[in-house]
Tab-separated table of C-alpha atoms in Angstrom:
chain	number	residue	atom	x	y	z
A	67	UNK	CA	-33.780	-19.113	-25.146
A	68	UNK	CA	-32.414	-15.554	-25.455
A	69	UNK	CA	-28.343	-14.914	-24.126
A	70	UNK	CA	-28.115	-12.541	-22.030
A	71	UNK	CA	-25.517	-9.348	-23.101
A	72	UNK	CA	-22.962	-10.192	-20.682
A	73	UNK	CA	-23.234	-13.987	-21.635
A	74	UNK	CA	-22.807	-13.319	-25.377
A	75	UNK	CA	-19.575	-11.412	-25.267
A	76	UNK	CA	-18.253	-14.655	-22.679
A	77	UNK	CA	-18.236	-16.439	-25.702
A	78	UNK	CA	-17.599	-15.041	-28.473
A	79	UNK	CA	-14.414	-13.491	-26.753
A	80	UNK	CA	-13.747	-17.359	-26.142
A	81	UNK	CA	-14.217	-18.122	-29.453
A	82	UNK	CA	-11.895	-15.748	-30.715
A	83	UNK	CA	-9.122	-16.324	-28.172
A	84	UNK	CA	-10.526	-20.420	-29.769
A	85	UNK	CA	-9.095	-19.288	-33.144
A	86	UNK	CA	-6.318	-17.444	-32.453
A	87	UNK	CA	-4.144	-20.941	-30.592
A	88	UNK	CA	-5.561	-22.324	-33.810
A	89	UNK	CA	-3.809	-19.835	-35.680
A	90	UNK	CA	-1.089	-20.377	-34.179
A	91	UNK	CA	-0.706	-24.111	-33.934
A	92	UNK	CA	-1.238	-24.402	-37.815
A	93	UNK	CA	1.431	-21.159	-38.567
A	94	UNK	CA	4.093	-23.713	-36.279
A	95	UNK	CA	4.204	-20.080	-33.956
A	96	UNK	CA	3.081	-22.503	-31.351
A	97	UNK	CA	5.319	-25.602	-31.153
A	98	UNK	CA	3.795	-28.254	-29.059
A	99	UNK	CA	5.699	-27.969	-26.173
A	100	UNK	CA	4.424	-25.142	-25.572
A	101	UNK	CA	1.109	-26.497	-27.004
A	102	UNK	CA	1.350	-29.332	-24.094
A	103	UNK	CA	2.322	-26.574	-21.366
A	104	UNK	CA	-1.323	-24.170	-22.402
A	105	UNK	CA	-3.356	-27.273	-22.060
A	106	UNK	CA	-2.178	-27.783	-18.769
A	107	UNK	CA	-2.740	-24.164	-17.620
A	108	UNK	CA	-6.374	-24.821	-18.487
A	109	UNK	CA	-6.659	-27.982	-16.358
A	110	UNK	CA	-4.676	-25.896	-13.521
A	111	UNK	CA	-7.661	-23.035	-13.665
A	112	UNK	CA	-10.733	-25.559	-13.613
A	113	UNK	CA	-8.186	-27.060	-10.093
A	114	UNK	CA	-7.302	-23.854	-9.100
A	115	UNK	CA	-11.308	-22.141	-9.147
A	116	UNK	CA	-12.008	-25.431	-7.022
A	117	UNK	CA	-9.976	-24.192	-4.448
A	118	UNK	CA	-11.825	-20.314	-5.526
A	119	UNK	CA	-14.698	-21.455	-4.222
A	120	UNK	CA	-13.706	-23.633	-1.158
A	121	UNK	CA	-11.217	-20.918	0.062
A	122	UNK	CA	-11.752	-17.606	-2.183
A	123	UNK	CA	-15.380	-16.976	-1.766
A	124	UNK	CA	-16.116	-19.177	1.365
A	125	UNK	CA	-13.571	-18.831	4.026
A	126	UNK	CA	-12.630	-22.670	3.642
A	127	UNK	CA	-9.124	-22.640	4.518
A	128	UNK	CA	-7.223	-26.242	2.350
A	129	UNK	CA	-3.952	-27.578	2.465
A	130	UNK	CA	-5.668	-30.387	1.135
A	131	UNK	CA	-7.122	-30.071	-3.187
A	132	UNK	CA	-4.383	-31.876	-4.257
A	133	UNK	CA	-4.812	-34.658	-2.886
A	134	UNK	CA	-8.760	-34.591	-4.626
A	135	UNK	CA	-6.794	-33.108	-8.097
A	136	UNK	CA	-4.764	-36.045	-7.248
A	137	UNK	CA	-7.859	-38.986	-6.334
A	138	UNK	CA	-9.574	-37.161	-9.561
A	139	UNK	CA	-5.971	-38.323	-11.795
A	140	UNK	CA	-6.061	-42.098	-10.928
A	141	UNK	CA	-9.500	-42.352	-10.677
A	142	UNK	CA	-10.328	-41.554	-13.973
A	143	UNK	CA	-7.403	-42.956	-15.620
A	144	UNK	CA	-7.136	-46.393	-14.023
A	145	UNK	CA	-10.570	-46.612	-15.000
A	146	UNK	CA	-10.017	-45.988	-19.053
A	147	UNK	CA	-7.306	-48.228	-19.156
A	148	UNK	CA	-8.322	-50.992	-18.001
A	149	UNK	CA	-12.230	-50.446	-19.420
A	150	UNK	CA	-11.964	-47.411	-21.829
A	151	UNK	CA	-9.482	-48.211	-24.193
A	152	UNK	CA	-9.580	-44.518	-25.673
A	153	UNK	CA	-13.457	-44.965	-25.972
A	154	UNK	CA	-14.581	-40.826	-26.257
A	155	UNK	CA	-18.182	-42.415	-24.620
A	156	UNK	CA	-16.145	-43.640	-21.372
A	157	UNK	CA	-13.493	-40.914	-21.477
A	158	UNK	CA	-16.087	-38.794	-20.093
A	159	UNK	CA	-17.472	-41.908	-17.908
A	160	UNK	CA	-13.666	-41.989	-16.777
A	161	UNK	CA	-14.038	-38.407	-15.739
A	162	UNK	CA	-17.640	-38.440	-13.915
A	163	UNK	CA	-16.262	-40.896	-12.375
A	164	UNK	CA	-13.135	-39.373	-11.082
A	165	UNK	CA	-15.183	-35.654	-9.725
A	166	UNK	CA	-17.950	-38.386	-8.280
A	167	UNK	CA	-15.179	-40.072	-5.870
A	168	UNK	CA	-13.081	-36.876	-5.133
A	169	UNK	CA	-16.421	-35.181	-4.291
A	170	UNK	CA	-17.631	-38.307	-2.222
A	171	UNK	CA	-14.916	-38.447	-0.553
A	172	UNK	CA	-14.878	-34.309	0.268
A	173	UNK	CA	-18.265	-35.012	1.612
A	174	UNK	CA	-16.535	-37.975	4.348
A	175	UNK	CA	-13.839	-35.797	5.311
A	176	UNK	CA	-15.221	-32.541	4.244
A	177	UNK	CA	-19.137	-33.250	7.845
A	178	UNK	CA	-15.887	-33.902	10.847
A	179	UNK	CA	-13.276	-31.574	9.563
A	180	UNK	CA	-15.455	-28.548	8.364
A	181	UNK	CA	-16.401	-27.784	12.302
A	182	UNK	CA	-13.116	-26.612	12.869
A	183	UNK	CA	-11.890	-22.882	11.078
A	184	UNK	CA	-8.907	-21.271	9.950
A	185	UNK	CA	-5.512	-23.178	10.636
A	186	UNK	CA	-7.236	-25.571	12.134
A	187	UNK	CA	-8.715	-26.903	8.622
A	188	UNK	CA	-5.586	-26.013	7.106
A	189	UNK	CA	-3.648	-28.404	9.210
A	190	UNK	CA	-6.160	-31.241	8.834
A	191	UNK	CA	-7.104	-30.540	5.488
A	192	UNK	CA	-2.854	-30.644	5.308
A	193	UNK	CA	-3.561	-34.411	7.031
A	194	UNK	CA	-5.600	-36.254	4.681
A	195	UNK	CA	-2.752	-34.509	1.761
A	196	UNK	CA	-0.676	-36.545	2.843
A	197	UNK	CA	-2.479	-39.992	3.664
A	198	UNK	CA	-3.423	-39.326	0.323
A	199	UNK	CA	-0.541	-39.402	-1.286
A	200	UNK	CA	0.428	-42.495	0.960
A	201	UNK	CA	-2.710	-44.261	-0.708
A	202	UNK	CA	-1.075	-43.363	-3.678
A	203	UNK	CA	2.530	-44.721	-3.294
A	204	UNK	CA	1.370	-48.221	-1.540
A	205	UNK	CA	-1.997	-48.547	-3.599
A	206	UNK	CA	-0.761	-51.617	-5.667
A	207	UNK	CA	-1.274	-53.578	-2.676
A	208	UNK	CA	-4.531	-53.695	-3.147
A	209	UNK	CA	-5.390	-52.054	-6.605
A	210	UNK	CA	-1.998	-53.758	-8.931
A	211	UNK	CA	-3.198	-51.414	-11.965
A	212	UNK	CA	-2.087	-47.945	-10.100
A	213	UNK	CA	1.094	-48.716	-9.660
A	214	UNK	CA	1.036	-47.680	-6.203
A	215	UNK	CA	5.559	-45.865	-5.962
A	216	UNK	CA	6.657	-45.726	-8.920
A	217	UNK	CA	3.972	-44.069	-10.639
A	218	UNK	CA	1.222	-45.646	-13.555
A	219	UNK	CA	0.482	-45.117	-17.334
A	220	UNK	CA	-1.089	-46.304	-19.662
A	221	UNK	CA	-4.065	-44.609	-19.853
A	222	UNK	CA	-5.503	-43.344	-23.221
A	223	UNK	CA	-4.452	-39.642	-24.760
A	224	UNK	CA	-7.623	-38.851	-25.809
A	225	UNK	CA	-7.712	-35.681	-24.428
A	226	UNK	CA	-6.715	-32.628	-26.992
A	227	UNK	CA	-7.092	-28.459	-26.748
A	228	UNK	CA	-10.561	-28.304	-28.268
A	229	UNK	CA	-11.595	-30.664	-25.577
A	230	UNK	CA	-9.865	-29.127	-22.366
A	231	UNK	CA	-10.961	-25.519	-23.719
A	232	UNK	CA	-14.798	-26.119	-24.133
A	233	UNK	CA	-14.546	-28.189	-20.661
A	234	UNK	CA	-12.989	-24.813	-19.510
A	235	UNK	CA	-15.880	-23.158	-20.840
A	236	UNK	CA	-17.947	-25.280	-19.047
A	237	UNK	CA	-16.708	-24.874	-15.674
A	238	UNK	CA	-16.211	-21.405	-15.977
A	239	UNK	CA	-19.595	-21.158	-16.613
A	240	UNK	CA	-21.293	-22.597	-13.495
A	241	UNK	CA	-18.746	-21.683	-11.035
A	242	UNK	CA	-19.449	-18.023	-12.189
A	243	UNK	CA	-23.540	-18.934	-12.081
A	244	UNK	CA	-23.095	-20.627	-8.754
A	245	UNK	CA	-21.338	-17.782	-7.021
A	246	UNK	CA	-23.618	-15.472	-8.531
A	247	UNK	CA	-26.792	-17.495	-7.169
A	248	UNK	CA	-28.851	-16.990	-4.187
A	249	UNK	CA	-26.038	-20.982	-2.454
A	250	UNK	CA	-22.725	-18.703	-3.200
A	251	UNK	CA	-24.134	-14.819	-1.995
A	252	UNK	CA	-24.303	-16.942	1.412
A	253	UNK	CA	-20.879	-18.546	0.827
A	254	UNK	CA	-19.489	-15.236	0.787
A	255	UNK	CA	-21.793	-14.403	3.983
A	256	UNK	CA	-19.607	-16.698	6.183
A	257	UNK	CA	-16.344	-15.623	4.526
A	258	UNK	CA	-17.228	-12.095	5.413
A	259	UNK	CA	-18.634	-13.165	9.001
A	260	UNK	CA	-19.892	-16.814	9.756
A	261	UNK	CA	-21.069	-16.063	13.121
A	262	UNK	CA	-23.329	-13.097	11.304
A	263	UNK	CA	-24.008	-15.422	8.874
A	264	UNK	CA	-25.939	-18.086	11.581
A	265	UNK	CA	-27.299	-15.435	13.196
A	266	UNK	CA	-29.748	-14.428	9.616
A	267	UNK	CA	-30.783	-17.659	9.347
A	268	UNK	CA	-27.593	-18.954	6.999
A	269	UNK	CA	-27.370	-23.334	7.577
A	270	UNK	CA	-23.033	-22.334	8.063
A	271	UNK	CA	-22.612	-26.080	8.033
A	272	UNK	CA	-24.388	-27.165	4.536
A	273	UNK	CA	-23.246	-23.870	2.237
A	274	UNK	CA	-19.385	-24.843	3.472
A	275	UNK	CA	-19.923	-28.860	2.871
A	276	UNK	CA	-21.557	-27.704	0.002
A	277	UNK	CA	-18.989	-25.446	-1.268
A	278	UNK	CA	-16.003	-27.936	0.347
A	279	UNK	CA	-17.401	-30.703	-2.690
A	280	UNK	CA	-17.724	-28.648	-5.103
A	281	UNK	CA	-15.125	-27.347	-5.204
A	282	UNK	CA	-13.154	-30.845	-4.921
A	283	UNK	CA	-15.322	-32.622	-7.490
A	284	UNK	CA	-13.414	-29.816	-10.148
A	285	UNK	CA	-10.322	-31.118	-8.269
A	286	UNK	CA	-11.319	-34.628	-9.470
A	287	UNK	CA	-12.311	-33.445	-12.840
A	288	UNK	CA	-9.609	-31.295	-13.310
A	289	UNK	CA	-7.204	-34.531	-12.060
A	290	UNK	CA	-9.226	-36.893	-14.466
A	291	UNK	CA	-8.194	-34.229	-17.539
A	292	UNK	CA	-4.836	-34.971	-16.216
A	293	UNK	CA	-4.239	-38.055	-16.472
A	294	UNK	CA	-5.592	-38.402	-19.742
A	295	UNK	CA	-3.686	-35.644	-21.464
A	296	UNK	CA	0.327	-37.286	-19.540
A	297	UNK	CA	0.950	-40.213	-19.881
A	298	UNK	CA	2.715	-40.859	-16.223
A	299	UNK	CA	1.211	-40.517	-13.220
A	300	UNK	CA	3.161	-40.809	-9.919
A	301	UNK	CA	2.397	-39.544	-6.015
A	302	UNK	CA	4.582	-36.311	-6.079
A	303	UNK	CA	2.612	-35.031	-8.433
A	304	UNK	CA	-0.031	-34.519	-6.265
A	305	UNK	CA	2.305	-33.680	-3.303
A	306	UNK	CA	1.553	-30.852	-1.559
A	307	UNK	CA	3.558	-27.810	-3.445
A	308	UNK	CA	0.789	-29.503	-6.069
A	309	UNK	CA	-1.683	-27.937	-3.905
A	310	UNK	CA	0.573	-25.069	-2.466
A	311	UNK	CA	0.180	-23.614	-6.435
A	312	UNK	CA	-3.336	-23.876	-6.221
A	313	UNK	CA	-3.241	-21.447	-2.929
A	314	UNK	CA	-0.597	-19.573	-4.474
A	315	UNK	CA	-2.840	-19.188	-8.198
A	316	UNK	CA	-6.377	-18.086	-5.905
A	317	UNK	CA	-4.686	-15.403	-3.343
A	318	UNK	CA	-2.510	-13.613	-5.656
A	319	UNK	CA	-5.530	-13.298	-8.157
A	320	UNK	CA	-6.863	-12.017	-5.216
A	321	UNK	CA	-10.114	-14.428	-2.689
A	322	UNK	CA	-12.958	-13.390	-4.054
A	323	UNK	CA	-12.574	-12.600	-7.758
A	324	UNK	CA	-12.708	-15.812	-10.963
A	325	UNK	CA	-11.067	-13.451	-13.281
A	326	UNK	CA	-8.141	-13.635	-10.748
A	327	UNK	CA	-7.950	-16.432	-10.614
A	328	UNK	CA	-8.003	-18.372	-14.327
A	329	UNK	CA	-5.852	-15.198	-15.522
A	330	UNK	CA	-2.892	-16.104	-12.670
A	331	UNK	CA	-3.793	-19.510	-13.284
A	332	UNK	CA	-2.710	-19.158	-17.162
A	333	UNK	CA	0.415	-17.150	-15.299
A	334	UNK	CA	0.981	-18.920	-13.476
A	335	UNK	CA	1.925	-22.362	-14.860
A	336	UNK	CA	3.823	-19.760	-18.378
A	337	UNK	CA	5.806	-18.244	-16.040
A	338	UNK	CA	7.675	-22.235	-14.446
A	339	UNK	CA	7.322	-23.186	-17.123
A	340	UNK	CA	9.702	-20.307	-18.766
A	341	UNK	CA	12.015	-20.566	-15.074
A	342	UNK	CA	12.270	-24.426	-16.011
A	343	UNK	CA	13.877	-23.685	-19.332
A	344	UNK	CA	15.527	-20.413	-17.377
A	345	UNK	CA	17.151	-22.733	-14.520
A	346	UNK	CA	17.129	-26.580	-15.993
A	347	UNK	CA	17.731	-28.678	-13.253
A	348	UNK	CA	17.717	-25.702	-11.126
A	349	UNK	CA	14.455	-24.894	-10.892
A	350	UNK	CA	13.565	-28.266	-8.293
A	351	UNK	CA	16.193	-26.291	-5.612
A	352	UNK	CA	15.168	-22.748	-6.335
A	353	UNK	CA	11.373	-23.823	-6.633
A	354	UNK	CA	10.312	-23.168	-2.932
A	355	UNK	CA	13.269	-19.894	-2.204
A	356	UNK	CA	11.310	-18.573	-6.224
A	357	UNK	CA	7.201	-19.099	-4.516
A	358	UNK	CA	8.490	-17.192	-1.084
A	359	UNK	CA	9.441	-14.647	-3.830
A	360	UNK	CA	6.848	-14.066	-5.049
A	361	UNK	CA	4.307	-14.396	-2.343
A	362	UNK	CA	6.195	-11.599	-0.118
A	363	UNK	CA	6.482	-9.674	-3.107
A	364	UNK	CA	2.303	-9.673	-4.135
A	365	UNK	CA	1.595	-9.471	-0.334
A	366	UNK	CA	3.306	-6.330	-0.539
A	367	UNK	CA	3.257	-4.836	-3.316
A	368	UNK	CA	-0.315	-5.603	-3.475
A	369	UNK	CA	-1.835	-7.210	-1.080
A	370	UNK	CA	-5.319	-8.036	-1.307
A	371	UNK	CA	-4.365	-9.587	-4.712
A	372	UNK	CA	-4.100	-8.085	-8.597
A	373	UNK	CA	-8.388	-8.364	-9.040
A	374	UNK	CA	-9.569	-7.793	-4.968
A	375	UNK	CA	-13.004	-9.366	-5.712
A	376	UNK	CA	-13.575	-8.238	-9.300
A	377	UNK	CA	-14.913	-9.606	-11.804
A	378	UNK	CA	-14.221	-8.382	-16.056
A	379	UNK	CA	-17.666	-8.012	-16.850
A	380	UNK	CA	-17.940	-10.631	-19.475
A	381	UNK	CA	-17.989	-13.394	-16.212
A	382	UNK	CA	-21.103	-11.088	-14.248
A	383	UNK	CA	-24.626	-12.043	-14.871
A	384	UNK	CA	-27.042	-8.839	-16.304
A	385	UNK	CA	-29.074	-9.881	-13.565
A	386	UNK	CA	-26.784	-8.644	-11.415
A	387	UNK	CA	-26.527	-5.117	-12.860
A	388	UNK	CA	-30.631	-4.796	-12.700
A	389	UNK	CA	-30.098	-5.850	-8.977
A	390	UNK	CA	-26.972	-3.493	-7.848
A	391	UNK	CA	-26.123	-1.211	-10.684
A	392	UNK	CA	-22.314	-2.541	-10.998
A	393	UNK	CA	-21.054	-5.133	-13.365
A	394	UNK	CA	-18.066	-5.949	-12.389
A	395	UNK	CA	-17.372	-6.487	-8.741
A	396	UNK	CA	-19.225	-8.249	-5.626
A	397	UNK	CA	-18.128	-9.054	-2.073
A	398	UNK	CA	-14.882	-8.019	-1.023
A	399	UNK	CA	-11.583	-10.118	-0.811
A	400	UNK	CA	-12.928	-11.002	2.731
A	401	UNK	CA	-9.714	-9.247	4.385
């Protein structure tokens, strides 16, 4: 099987990035703390790409993404804690279980709530997120291993940079292939004009549910990796503000842009950690103000987002150039 030119350069760029990180590790330039931050950035990339499918490409406004992130984390973490004991095969099975649980729950709630649109859909998903948060805080009454409001610890910490990096690459390729497939085009048409898409014969409900399930499953996968990289899980880590993190990343990066989502996700995580170092304990008090200021300034300066629906050539299949004559753009930003 012959790799396309863009895919080849994608893997080449990934290999160079990986080599740079490993060189910084061996030289001591990348401390264990900042290595942990980098791992978190890659995990957030996976989760944010899930919301990008839901909101950026399909136009379904969701405020409950952190709930699926938490479902994946608690499912994978609890299973591996009880049965896995650090076994790598069970680690991958637990990740699959976390993504599957998140996807199945998304399917169950998606069928009724995706009939709603715009703000109503956002309110419904926000309500679901609150329900999941309350369930996590009281889950120990049914499953003591979950820890309830005191949190859960003891999950084998088997996720490391090499593994997280490979999983991130796989997810990026998966999302790229989905977005530039006929399914992805159908989702984009729904974002641009749902009524017109319906008139043209596109089963809008089916594609909205498909995008919602896939995006939430990716959030569950990201949560499962998070549970195996951070030794302590707490319901507060998966509250509304975490959903707002994902939303800001997708909006600031530009709706309908994988490149924007990836770049903004990495930059956002490192920005928060720099602010945490600079502000110390005051960061928690000023976090909401900082979020609002960044959002207001970005909307004024760059309302269409950093990349505005554009993609790097590495993330665009070669056949798209032959069809459209363009290599780095696809459907607009949804504005």
